[in-house]
C-alpha positions as a printed Julia matrix, in Angstrom:
124×3 Matrix{Float64}:
 70.11   -7.55  -44.83
 68.01   -4.56  -43.13
 69.39   -1.22  -42.33
 70.27   -0.5   -38.96
 69.24    2.5   -39.9
 65.44    1.56  -39.59
 64.91    0.48  -36.31
 64.58    3.49  -34.9
 61.91    2.87  -32.48
 62.87    1.44  -28.74
 60.36   -1.52  -27.84
 60.12   -4.07  -25.25
 58.34   -7.11  -24.87
 56.45   -8.76  -22.03
 54.94  -12.29  -20.83
 51.8   -12.64  -18.6
 53.06  -15.37  -15.39
 53.56  -15.09  -11.62
 55.04  -12.18  -10.99
 55.15  -11.84   -7.38
 52.97  -12.21   -4.24
 50.64  -10.33   -2.64
 50.12   -9.83    1.15
 48.76  -13.35    2.14
 51.77  -15.22    0.04
 49.48  -16.0    -2.81
 50.43  -15.72   -6.49
 49.85  -12.43   -8.32
 49.9   -12.74  -12.19
 50.89   -9.99  -14.71
 53.16   -8.72  -17.33
 56.53   -8.69  -16.99
 59.44   -7.65  -19.15
 61.26  -10.17  -21.02
 63.32   -7.71  -23.32
 63.9    -4.78  -25.28
 65.04   -3.95  -28.9
 64.86   -1.24  -31.66
 62.14   -1.86  -34.24
 60.65   -0.55  -37.43
 57.29    0.33  -37.16
 55.44    0.01  -40.49
 51.47    1.47  -40.13
 48.33   -0.89  -41.8
 46.53    0.96  -44.32
 42.44    0.85  -43.44
 41.86   -1.5   -46.35
 44.72   -3.82  -44.61
 42.66   -3.47  -41.32
 39.59   -4.18  -43.21
 40.32   -7.05  -44.72
 41.59   -8.51  -41.64
 38.51   -8.23  -39.83
 39.75   -5.05  -37.54
 37.31   -1.96  -37.19
 36.59    1.4   -35.37
 39.71    3.04  -33.46
 41.87    0.03  -33.1
 45.32    1.39  -35.12
 47.3    -1.94  -36.49
 51.15   -1.96  -37.04
 53.85   -3.83  -38.04
 56.77   -3.9   -35.94
 59.76   -4.99  -37.56
 62.91   -6.12  -35.23
 66.05   -8.14  -35.87
 66.22  -11.93  -35.04
 67.15  -13.12  -31.99
 66.06  -16.2   -29.52
 63.81  -13.63  -27.95
 62.1   -12.28  -30.6
 61.93  -15.8   -32.41
 60.33  -16.65  -28.93
 57.34  -14.13  -29.32
 53.68  -15.01  -29.4
 50.31  -13.9   -29.11
 50.01  -14.45  -25.55
 53.12  -11.69  -25.08
 52.47   -8.66  -25.46
 54.51   -5.1   -27.38
 55.82   -1.9   -25.57
 56.51    0.68  -27.7
 58.58    3.63  -25.72
 57.75    2.04  -22.4
 59.71    2.53  -19.55
 59.88    0.04  -16.51
 61.09    0.29  -12.74
 63.78   -1.64  -11.47
 61.44   -4.5   -10.71
 60.74   -4.88  -14.22
 56.75   -3.05  -13.82
 55.59   -0.66  -16.49
 55.67    2.9   -15.76
 54.42    4.45  -19.03
 54.3     3.27  -22.59
 51.81    2.21  -25.52
 50.53   -1.15  -25.06
 50.45   -3.47  -28.32
 48.5    -6.79  -28.46
 50.56   -9.3   -30.83
 48.68  -10.48  -33.38
 50.96  -12.42  -35.4
 54.6   -12.96  -35.8
 56.55  -14.17  -38.43
 59.83  -13.99  -40.34
 60.48  -11.07  -42.5
 60.53  -11.76  -46.21
 64.26  -11.77  -47.03
 67.11  -14.08  -48.4
 68.99  -14.12  -44.73
 65.91  -14.07  -42.41
 67.67  -11.52  -40.03
 63.94   -9.72  -39.59
 60.95  -10.85  -37.52
 57.56   -9.15  -38.29
 55.31   -8.68  -35.28
 52.09   -7.64  -36.33
 49.78   -5.71  -33.52
 46.83   -3.52  -32.38
 46.77   -1.05  -30.39
 43.34    1.46  -29.09
 46.1     3.96  -28.51
 45.89    7.38  -30.87
 49.28    8.71  -30.76
């Protein structure tokens, strides 16, 4: 079982869909918050990035989160927001946007942790 103290980074998950309507009552597409969790961030080494075909300034990391119905439903169509701040309507105000590349059960006998691999162009 994972140590609760390892999960020290607040993250949010967003899914793309219709987020509202414009002045002409046309649907507006965008990302909306679907849930939050605490994660452990593990930066991927440069050698692993090259082997995976990622080059340049993009950062790649693995985020480990508790296995829940939300985290088990994540796909590469969703995105992860690190240290995100959302307004009352669930619209992102600030945070680091990570593009999800893969989601899998982390190794372990209990399968209580999900590992999300993601990339971002953010340097901080």
